[in-house]
Amino acid sequence: MSVQHDAVQRADFDQFMVPNYAPAAFVPVRGLGSRVWDQSGRELIDFAGGIAVNVLGHCHPALVAALTEQANTLWHISNVFTNEPTLRLGKKLVEATFAERVFFCNSGAEANEAAFKLARRVAHDRFGPEKHEIIAATNSFHGRTLFTVSVGGQPKYSDGFGPKIQGITHVPYNDLDALKAAISDKTCAVVLEPIQGEGGVLPADKAYLEGARELCNAHNALLVFDEVQSGMGRTGELFAYMNYGVVPDILSSAKSLGGGFPIAAMLTTTDLAKHFSPGTHGTTYGGNPLACAVGEAVLDIVNTRQTLDGVKAKSEQFKTRLEALGKQYGLFEQVRGMGLLLGCVLNDAWKGKAKQVLDAATAEGLMILQAGPDVVRFAPSLVVEESDIDEGLARFERALSKLTAA
């Protein structure tokens, strides 16, 4: 039976909501696959993916079925108990990765919060309180809690909230010499994104991650990979670290893990996990049966060669067309990233105008993202249809044509 709802409009956001967001002028009301419809019935193609979240597009039948079945079975019982969907998903993540233990939570920030706390706890227990320093990369992004925003190397997100978490150092990304100069026996963890997402869709060099691994080993520090954006098939492997052959000690996952349903996970080893004994860390909703049932359905579809190889093929389709458009219209020369996390780096003439490109695309019925002011970001569904790629990029071309003709 359908429920009658009060009519609302975009203007209601400005009247009732905290103004920490500046949402688009239109309100999406329905999605299917890689298509979205707004309140007026206008159809858009979605290459934003809810910021790399809608890994299987909108309303994928397998996810709808998993959620519906679980919604009619068991919603929430807290971590005073465990539940079957949690155990199934945890087991499958362990079987598919380096990990031996999983901690479930609700967002990327919470997964990173758990990762950073675990790293400090391990160092405290094994070496004492002096070994607590964390090294992260400038222009990184690890979440919005006070701890995670302090580890993220972007002052625009961390300034203005009082004293920051201490013991955090930032070094340039992809600069192994800088990391080597900063690390010491007081370092408990080095935290890196294998691909910087918010920082501009910038992949790590293989030698950089290999060097970071060696430095961590030499200094008894843990290597933490933030794969909130790069994980769950986004790069053509289940997690980006698999492309590099560099194994972290701790890994955070979120975004695509639930395909749109809020869930996150911290993955680690048995030896490290034992430092989180009962009561040291927790969450009310983490491991919720609804979220884990959906997460299991996502993993079952994503972690197949068919899906992962499809990501690589679609990536080439995007890159080839985007590079041609960049040359034709003169906005960008470089298309970087991996799999279906791609960024068009605007040239000097268009630097700072990523939002302008995004708005022009929206006007043509295409949803895309920016990664800072200088990079236009694409993070579509991993199973986006080739016809939708063609149509979406045709709309992107119309946007570029109008921008350069203006």
CSV table of C-alpha atoms in Angstrom, one decimal:
chain,number,residue,atom,x,y,z
A,1,MET,CA,0.0,0.0,0.0
A,2,SER,CA,1.3,3.5,-0.8
A,3,VAL,CA,1.8,6.1,1.9
A,4,GLN,CA,0.6,9.7,1.3
A,5,HIS,CA,3.4,12.1,2.1
A,6,ASP,CA,3.4,15.9,2.6
A,7,ALA,CA,4.6,17.8,-0.5
A,8,VAL,CA,8.1,19.2,-0.1
A,9,GLN,CA,10.3,21.3,-2.4
A,10,ARG,CA,14.0,22.3,-2.6
A,11,ALA,CA,13.2,25.5,-0.8
A,12,ASP,CA,12.3,23.5,2.3
A,13,PHE,CA,16.0,22.7,2.7
A,14,ASP,CA,16.8,26.3,3.2
A,15,GLN,CA,14.0,26.6,5.8
A,16,PHE,CA,14.5,23.5,7.8
A,17,MET,CA,18.0,22.0,7.3
A,18,VAL,CA,21.3,23.0,8.8
A,19,PRO,CA,23.1,24.8,6.0
A,20,ASN,CA,26.3,22.7,6.0
A,21,TYR,CA,25.4,21.5,2.5
A,22,ALA,CA,24.5,23.4,-0.7
A,23,PRO,CA,22.4,20.8,-2.6
A,24,ALA,CA,21.5,21.1,-6.3
A,25,ALA,CA,18.4,23.1,-7.3
A,26,PHE,CA,16.6,19.9,-8.3
A,27,VAL,CA,15.4,17.1,-6.0
A,28,PRO,CA,15.9,13.5,-7.3
A,29,VAL,CA,12.9,11.3,-6.4
A,30,ARG,CA,13.5,8.0,-8.3
A,31,GLY,CA,16.5,6.0,-9.6
A,32,LEU,CA,16.9,2.9,-11.7
A,33,GLY,CA,20.2,1.6,-12.9
A,34,SER,CA,22.3,4.6,-14.0
A,35,ARG,CA,19.2,6.9,-14.5
A,36,VAL,CA,17.6,9.3,-12.0
A,37,TRP,CA,14.4,11.3,-12.3
A,38,ASP,CA,13.7,14.5,-10.4
A,39,GLN,CA,10.4,16.0,-9.1
A,40,SER,CA,9.6,17.5,-12.5
A,41,GLY,CA,10.1,14.2,-14.2
A,42,ARG,CA,13.4,15.2,-15.9
A,43,GLU,CA,15.7,12.2,-16.5
A,44,LEU,CA,19.4,12.4,-15.7
A,45,ILE,CA,22.3,10.0,-16.2
A,46,ASP,CA,24.2,9.3,-13.0
A,47,PHE,CA,28.0,9.3,-13.2
A,48,ALA,CA,28.4,10.5,-9.6
A,49,GLY,CA,27.1,7.4,-8.0
A,50,GLY,CA,26.3,9.1,-4.7
A,51,ILE,CA,30.0,9.9,-4.4
A,52,ALA,CA,31.3,6.4,-5.3
A,53,VAL,CA,28.6,4.7,-3.3
A,54,ASN,CA,26.0,3.3,-5.7
A,55,VAL,CA,28.3,0.6,-6.9
A,56,LEU,CA,25.5,-1.3,-8.6
A,57,GLY,CA,23.5,1.7,-9.6
A,58,HIS,CA,20.0,2.5,-8.2
A,59,CYS,CA,17.5,-0.1,-7.0
A,60,HIS,CA,19.5,-3.1,-8.1
A,61,PRO,CA,17.1,-6.0,-7.8
A,62,ALA,CA,19.5,-8.2,-5.8
A,63,LEU,CA,20.0,-5.4,-3.3
A,64,VAL,CA,16.2,-4.7,-3.1
A,65,ALA,CA,15.5,-8.4,-2.6
A,66,ALA,CA,18.2,-8.7,0.2
A,67,LEU,CA,16.9,-5.6,2.0
A,68,THR,CA,13.2,-6.6,1.7
A,69,GLU,CA,13.9,-10.2,2.9
A,70,GLN,CA,15.9,-8.9,5.9
A,71,ALA,CA,13.4,-6.1,6.7
A,72,ASN,CA,10.8,-8.8,7.1
A,73,THR,CA,13.1,-10.9,9.4
A,74,LEU,CA,15.2,-8.9,11.8
A,75,TRP,CA,16.1,-5.2,11.9
A,76,HIS,CA,18.3,-4.5,14.9
A,77,ILE,CA,19.4,-6.2,18.1
A,78,SER,CA,22.7,-4.3,19.0
A,79,ASN,CA,26.1,-5.9,19.7
A,80,VAL,CA,25.0,-7.4,22.9
A,81,PHE,CA,24.1,-10.2,20.4
A,82,THR,CA,25.5,-11.1,17.1
A,83,ASN,CA,23.5,-11.9,14.0
A,84,GLU,CA,23.6,-14.1,10.9
A,85,PRO,CA,24.1,-11.4,8.2
A,86,THR,CA,27.0,-9.9,10.1
A,87,LEU,CA,28.7,-13.3,10.4
A,88,ARG,CA,28.1,-14.2,6.8
A,89,LEU,CA,29.5,-10.8,5.5
A,90,GLY,CA,32.4,-10.9,7.9
A,91,LYS,CA,33.4,-14.4,6.8
A,92,LYS,CA,33.2,-13.5,3.1
A,93,LEU,CA,35.3,-10.4,3.6
A,94,VAL,CA,38.0,-12.4,5.4
A,95,GLU,CA,38.0,-15.1,2.7
A,96,ALA,CA,38.3,-12.4,-0.1
A,97,THR,CA,41.1,-10.3,1.5
A,98,PHE,CA,44.3,-10.2,3.6
A,99,ALA,CA,42.2,-9.8,6.7
A,100,GLU,CA,41.4,-12.2,9.4
A,101,ARG,CA,39.1,-10.1,11.5
A,102,VAL,CA,36.4,-7.5,10.7
A,103,PHE,CA,34.8,-4.7,12.6
A,104,PHE,CA,31.6,-3.3,11.2
A,105,CYS,CA,30.4,0.3,11.7
A,106,ASN,CA,28.3,2.8,9.7
A,107,SER,CA,30.5,5.3,7.7
A,108,GLY,CA,33.9,5.8,6.4
A,109,ALA,CA,34.8,8.2,9.1
A,110,GLU,CA,33.9,5.6,11.7
A,111,ALA,CA,35.9,2.9,9.9
A,112,ASN,CA,38.9,5.2,9.9
A,113,GLU,CA,38.3,6.3,13.5
A,114,ALA,CA,38.4,2.6,14.5
A,115,ALA,CA,41.6,2.1,12.4
A,116,PHE,CA,43.4,5.0,13.9
A,117,LYS,CA,42.4,4.1,17.5
A,118,LEU,CA,43.4,0.5,16.9
A,119,ALA,CA,46.8,1.6,15.6
A,120,ARG,CA,47.4,3.7,18.7
A,121,ARG,CA,46.1,1.0,21.0
A,122,VAL,CA,48.5,-1.6,19.5
A,123,ALA,CA,51.5,0.8,19.8
A,124,HIS,CA,50.5,1.7,23.4
A,125,ASP,CA,50.1,-1.9,24.5
A,126,ARG,CA,53.3,-3.1,22.8
A,127,PHE,CA,55.7,-0.1,23.1
A,128,GLY,CA,54.2,2.4,25.5
A,129,PRO,CA,52.4,5.8,25.3
A,130,GLU,CA,55.3,7.6,23.5
A,131,LYS,CA,54.7,5.6,20.3
A,132,HIS,CA,51.5,7.4,19.2
A,133,GLU,CA,52.4,9.5,16.2
A,134,ILE,CA,50.5,9.2,12.9
A,135,ILE,CA,51.8,10.2,9.5
A,136,ALA,CA,49.3,11.0,6.7
A,137,ALA,CA,49.5,12.7,3.4
A,138,THR,CA,48.6,16.3,2.5
A,139,ASN,CA,45.4,16.7,0.6
A,140,SER,CA,44.1,13.4,2.0
A,141,PHE,CA,40.6,12.9,3.3
A,142,HIS,CA,39.6,10.4,6.0
A,143,GLY,CA,36.3,11.6,7.4
A,144,ARG,CA,34.7,14.4,9.4
A,145,THR,CA,35.1,13.3,13.0
A,146,LEU,CA,37.6,15.4,15.0
A,147,PHE,CA,40.2,12.6,14.8
A,148,THR,CA,39.7,11.7,11.2
A,149,VAL,CA,39.5,15.3,10.0
A,150,SER,CA,42.8,16.0,11.9
A,151,VAL,CA,44.5,13.0,10.1
A,152,GLY,CA,43.2,14.3,6.8
A,153,GLY,CA,45.6,16.8,5.3
A,154,GLN,CA,43.2,19.6,4.4
A,155,PRO,CA,43.1,22.5,6.8
A,156,LYS,CA,39.9,23.8,5.2
A,157,TYR,CA,38.1,20.9,6.8
A,158,SER,CA,39.9,20.8,10.2
A,159,ASP,CA,40.4,24.5,11.1
A,160,GLY,CA,38.0,26.3,13.4
A,161,PHE,CA,37.0,23.5,15.7
A,162,GLY,CA,39.4,24.1,18.6
A,163,PRO,CA,42.5,22.2,19.4
A,164,LYS,CA,43.3,19.4,17.0
A,165,ILE,CA,44.3,15.9,17.8
A,166,GLN,CA,48.0,15.9,18.5
A,167,GLY,CA,50.7,13.7,17.2
A,168,ILE,CA,49.8,13.9,13.5
A,169,THR,CA,52.2,14.9,10.8
A,170,HIS,CA,51.5,15.5,7.1
A,171,VAL,CA,53.9,14.8,4.2
A,172,PRO,CA,53.4,15.2,0.5
A,173,TYR,CA,51.7,12.3,-1.3
A,174,ASN,CA,53.8,10.1,-3.5
A,175,ASP,CA,57.0,11.5,-2.0
A,176,LEU,CA,58.9,8.6,-0.4
A,177,ASP,CA,61.8,10.7,0.7
A,178,ALA,CA,59.5,13.0,2.7
A,179,LEU,CA,57.9,10.0,4.3
A,180,LYS,CA,61.3,8.6,5.1
A,181,ALA,CA,62.4,11.9,6.7
A,182,ALA,CA,59.2,12.0,8.9
A,183,ILE,CA,59.0,8.5,10.2
A,184,SER,CA,60.6,7.5,13.5
A,185,ASP,CA,60.3,5.0,16.3
A,186,LYS,CA,57.5,7.2,17.7
A,187,THR,CA,55.4,6.5,14.6
A,188,CYS,CA,52.5,4.1,15.3
A,189,ALA,CA,50.9,4.3,11.8
A,190,VAL,CA,51.3,5.6,8.3
A,191,VAL,CA,47.8,6.3,6.8
A,192,LEU,CA,47.5,6.5,3.0
A,193,GLU,CA,44.8,6.3,0.4
A,194,PRO,CA,46.0,4.1,-2.5
A,195,ILE,CA,44.1,6.6,-4.7
A,196,GLN,CA,43.5,10.1,-3.2
A,197,GLY,CA,39.8,10.7,-3.9
A,198,GLU,CA,38.8,14.1,-2.5
A,199,GLY,CA,42.4,15.2,-3.0
A,200,GLY,CA,42.0,15.0,-6.8
A,201,VAL,CA,41.7,11.3,-8.0
A,202,LEU,CA,45.4,10.8,-7.7
A,203,PRO,CA,46.7,7.2,-7.7
A,204,ALA,CA,49.8,6.2,-5.6
A,205,ASP,CA,53.0,5.1,-7.4
A,206,LYS,CA,53.7,1.4,-6.8
A,207,ALA,CA,57.2,2.2,-5.5
A,208,TYR,CA,55.7,4.7,-3.1
A,209,LEU,CA,53.4,2.1,-1.5
A,210,GLU,CA,56.1,-0.5,-1.5
A,211,GLY,CA,58.5,1.9,0.2
A,212,ALA,CA,55.9,2.9,2.8
A,213,ARG,CA,55.4,-0.8,3.6
A,214,GLU,CA,59.2,-1.2,4.1
A,215,LEU,CA,59.5,1.9,6.3
A,216,CYS,CA,56.6,0.7,8.5
A,217,ASN,CA,58.2,-2.7,8.9
A,218,ALA,CA,61.5,-1.1,9.8
A,219,HIS,CA,59.9,1.2,12.5
A,220,ASN,CA,57.3,-1.2,13.9
A,221,ALA,CA,54.6,1.1,12.6
A,222,LEU,CA,51.3,-0.1,11.0
A,223,LEU,CA,50.4,0.6,7.4
A,224,VAL,CA,46.8,1.7,7.2
A,225,PHE,CA,45.0,2.0,3.8
A,226,ASP,CA,41.9,4.1,3.5
A,227,GLU,CA,39.9,2.3,0.8
A,228,VAL,CA,36.6,4.0,1.6
A,229,GLN,CA,36.4,5.4,-1.9
A,230,SER,CA,38.8,3.0,-3.8
A,231,GLY,CA,37.5,-0.3,-2.5
A,232,MET,CA,34.7,-2.8,-3.4
A,233,GLY,CA,35.6,-3.2,-7.1
A,234,ARG,CA,36.0,0.4,-8.0
A,235,THR,CA,39.5,-0.1,-9.5
A,236,GLY,CA,38.8,-3.4,-11.2
A,237,GLU,CA,40.0,-5.5,-8.2
A,238,LEU,CA,38.1,-5.9,-5.0
A,239,PHE,CA,40.4,-3.5,-3.2
A,240,ALA,CA,43.0,-1.2,-4.7
A,241,TYR,CA,45.8,-2.7,-2.7
A,242,MET,CA,45.4,-5.8,-4.8
A,243,ASN,CA,46.5,-3.8,-7.9
A,244,TYR,CA,49.8,-2.9,-6.2
A,245,GLY,CA,50.6,-6.1,-4.4
A,246,VAL,CA,51.2,-4.2,-1.2
A,247,VAL,CA,49.3,-5.5,1.8
A,248,PRO,CA,48.3,-3.2,4.7
A,249,ASP,CA,47.9,-4.0,8.3
A,250,ILE,CA,44.6,-2.3,8.6
A,251,LEU,CA,42.1,-1.3,5.8
A,252,SER,CA,39.0,0.8,6.0
A,253,SER,CA,36.0,0.3,3.7
A,254,ALA,CA,32.6,2.0,3.3
A,255,LYS,CA,30.8,3.8,0.5
A,256,SER,CA,30.3,1.0,-2.1
A,257,LEU,CA,30.3,-1.7,0.6
A,258,GLY,CA,26.5,-1.2,1.1
A,259,GLY,CA,25.7,0.0,-2.4
A,260,GLY,CA,23.8,2.9,-0.9
A,261,PHE,CA,22.9,1.4,2.4
A,262,PRO,CA,25.0,2.9,5.2
A,263,ILE,CA,27.7,0.4,6.3
A,264,ALA,CA,31.5,0.4,6.8
A,265,ALA,CA,34.1,-2.0,7.9
A,266,MET,CA,37.6,-2.0,9.3
A,267,LEU,CA,39.7,-5.1,8.2
A,268,THR,CA,42.8,-6.3,10.0
A,269,THR,CA,44.7,-9.3,11.3
A,270,THR,CA,44.0,-11.5,14.3
A,271,ASP,CA,47.2,-10.4,16.0
A,272,LEU,CA,46.2,-6.7,15.8
A,273,ALA,CA,42.5,-7.2,16.5
A,274,LYS,CA,43.2,-8.8,19.9
A,275,HIS,CA,44.1,-5.3,21.2
A,276,PHE,CA,40.4,-4.4,20.8
A,277,SER,CA,39.3,-6.5,23.7
A,278,PRO,CA,35.6,-6.3,24.9
A,279,GLY,CA,34.7,-2.7,25.8
A,280,THR,CA,37.6,-0.9,24.2
A,281,HIS,CA,35.6,0.2,21.2
A,282,GLY,CA,32.1,-0.1,19.9
A,283,THR,CA,29.1,1.2,18.0
A,284,THR,CA,25.3,0.8,18.5
A,285,TYR,CA,24.4,0.2,14.8
A,286,GLY,CA,27.6,-1.4,13.6
A,287,GLY,CA,26.9,-4.9,12.1
A,288,ASN,CA,23.2,-4.1,11.8
A,289,PRO,CA,21.4,-7.0,10.1
A,290,LEU,CA,19.8,-4.8,7.4
A,291,ALA,CA,23.1,-3.3,6.4
A,292,CYS,CA,25.0,-6.5,6.4
A,293,ALA,CA,22.4,-8.4,4.4
A,294,VAL,CA,22.7,-5.7,1.7
A,295,GLY,CA,26.5,-5.7,2.0
A,296,GLU,CA,26.6,-9.4,1.4
A,297,ALA,CA,24.5,-9.1,-1.7
A,298,VAL,CA,26.8,-6.3,-3.0
A,299,LEU,CA,29.9,-8.4,-2.3
A,300,ASP,CA,28.5,-11.5,-4.0
A,301,ILE,CA,28.0,-9.5,-7.2
A,302,VAL,CA,31.1,-7.3,-7.2
A,303,ASN,CA,33.6,-9.9,-6.2
A,304,THR,CA,33.3,-11.8,-9.5
A,305,ARG,CA,35.7,-11.8,-12.5
A,306,GLN,CA,32.7,-10.8,-14.7
A,307,THR,CA,32.1,-7.6,-12.7
A,308,LEU,CA,35.7,-6.7,-12.1
A,309,ASP,CA,36.8,-7.3,-15.6
A,310,GLY,CA,33.8,-5.3,-16.7
A,311,VAL,CA,35.1,-2.4,-14.7
A,312,LYS,CA,38.4,-2.5,-16.5
A,313,ALA,CA,36.7,-2.6,-19.9
A,314,LYS,CA,34.3,0.3,-19.0
A,315,SER,CA,37.3,2.3,-17.6
A,316,GLU,CA,39.0,2.1,-21.0
A,317,GLN,CA,35.7,3.2,-22.7
A,318,PHE,CA,35.5,6.2,-20.4
A,319,LYS,CA,39.2,7.1,-20.6
A,320,THR,CA,39.4,7.0,-24.4
A,321,ARG,CA,36.3,9.2,-24.9
A,322,LEU,CA,37.3,11.6,-22.1
A,323,GLU,CA,40.8,12.1,-23.4
A,324,ALA,CA,39.4,12.8,-26.9
A,325,LEU,CA,37.0,15.4,-25.4
A,326,GLY,CA,39.7,17.0,-23.4
A,327,LYS,CA,41.8,17.5,-26.6
A,328,GLN,CA,38.8,18.7,-28.6
A,329,TYR,CA,37.5,21.3,-26.2
A,330,GLY,CA,40.8,22.3,-24.4
A,331,LEU,CA,39.6,22.0,-20.8
A,332,PHE,CA,41.8,19.2,-19.6
A,333,GLU,CA,44.8,17.2,-20.9
A,334,GLN,CA,45.0,14.5,-18.3
A,335,VAL,CA,42.6,11.8,-17.3
A,336,ARG,CA,43.9,10.0,-14.2
A,337,GLY,CA,42.6,7.4,-11.8
A,338,MET,CA,41.9,3.7,-11.9
A,339,GLY,CA,38.9,1.6,-12.9
A,340,LEU,CA,35.8,3.6,-12.5
A,341,LEU,CA,37.2,6.3,-10.3
A,342,LEU,CA,38.5,8.8,-12.8
A,343,GLY,CA,39.4,12.5,-12.7
A,344,CYS,CA,39.8,15.0,-15.5
A,345,VAL,CA,42.5,17.5,-14.4
A,346,LEU,CA,41.6,21.0,-15.6
A,347,ASN,CA,44.3,22.9,-17.4
A,348,ASP,CA,45.6,26.4,-16.3
A,349,ALA,CA,42.9,28.2,-18.2
A,350,TRP,CA,40.1,26.3,-16.4
A,351,LYS,CA,41.8,25.8,-13.0
A,352,GLY,CA,39.3,26.4,-10.2
A,353,LYS,CA,36.3,25.9,-12.4
A,354,ALA,CA,35.3,22.3,-11.7
A,355,LYS,CA,32.0,23.4,-10.2
A,356,GLN,CA,31.3,25.4,-13.4
A,357,VAL,CA,31.8,22.2,-15.4
A,358,LEU,CA,29.7,20.2,-13.0
A,359,ASP,CA,26.8,22.7,-13.3
A,360,ALA,CA,27.0,22.7,-17.1
A,361,ALA,CA,26.8,18.9,-17.1
A,362,THR,CA,23.8,19.0,-14.8
A,363,ALA,CA,22.1,21.4,-17.2
A,364,GLU,CA,22.5,18.7,-19.9
A,365,GLY,CA,21.1,16.0,-17.7
A,366,LEU,CA,24.3,14.4,-16.4
A,367,MET,CA,25.3,14.0,-12.7
A,368,ILE,CA,29.1,14.2,-12.1
A,369,LEU,CA,31.4,15.2,-9.3
A,370,GLN,CA,34.3,17.4,-8.6
A,371,ALA,CA,37.4,16.5,-6.5
A,372,GLY,CA,38.5,19.9,-5.4
A,373,PRO,CA,38.3,22.9,-7.6
A,374,ASP,CA,40.6,21.6,-10.3
A,375,VAL,CA,39.4,18.1,-11.0
A,376,VAL,CA,36.1,16.8,-12.5
A,377,ARG,CA,35.4,13.4,-11.1
A,378,PHE,CA,33.5,10.4,-12.4
A,379,ALA,CA,32.4,7.5,-10.1
A,380,PRO,CA,29.6,5.7,-11.9
A,381,SER,CA,28.0,2.3,-11.2
A,382,LEU,CA,30.4,-0.6,-11.8
A,383,VAL,CA,27.7,-2.2,-14.0
A,384,VAL,CA,26.7,0.9,-15.9
A,385,GLU,CA,25.4,0.0,-19.4
A,386,GLU,CA,27.6,0.8,-22.4
A,387,SER,CA,24.7,2.7,-23.9
A,388,ASP,CA,24.4,4.8,-20.7
A,389,ILE,CA,28.2,5.5,-20.9
A,390,ASP,CA,27.8,6.7,-24.5
A,391,GLU,CA,24.7,8.8,-23.8
A,392,GLY,CA,26.2,10.3,-20.6
A,393,LEU,CA,29.4,11.2,-22.4
A,394,ALA,CA,27.4,12.7,-25.3
A,395,ARG,CA,25.7,14.9,-22.7
A,396,PHE,CA,29.1,15.8,-21.2
A,397,GLU,CA,30.3,16.8,-24.6
A,398,ARG,CA,27.3,19.1,-25.1
A,399,ALA,CA,28.2,20.7,-21.7
A,400,LEU,CA,31.8,21.3,-22.8
A,401,SER,CA,30.7,22.6,-26.1
A,402,LYS,CA,28.5,25.2,-24.5
A,403,LEU,CA,31.1,26.1,-21.9
A,404,THR,CA,33.8,26.8,-24.5
A,405,ALA,CA,31.4,28.6,-26.8
A,406,ALA,CA,30.3,31.0,-24.1
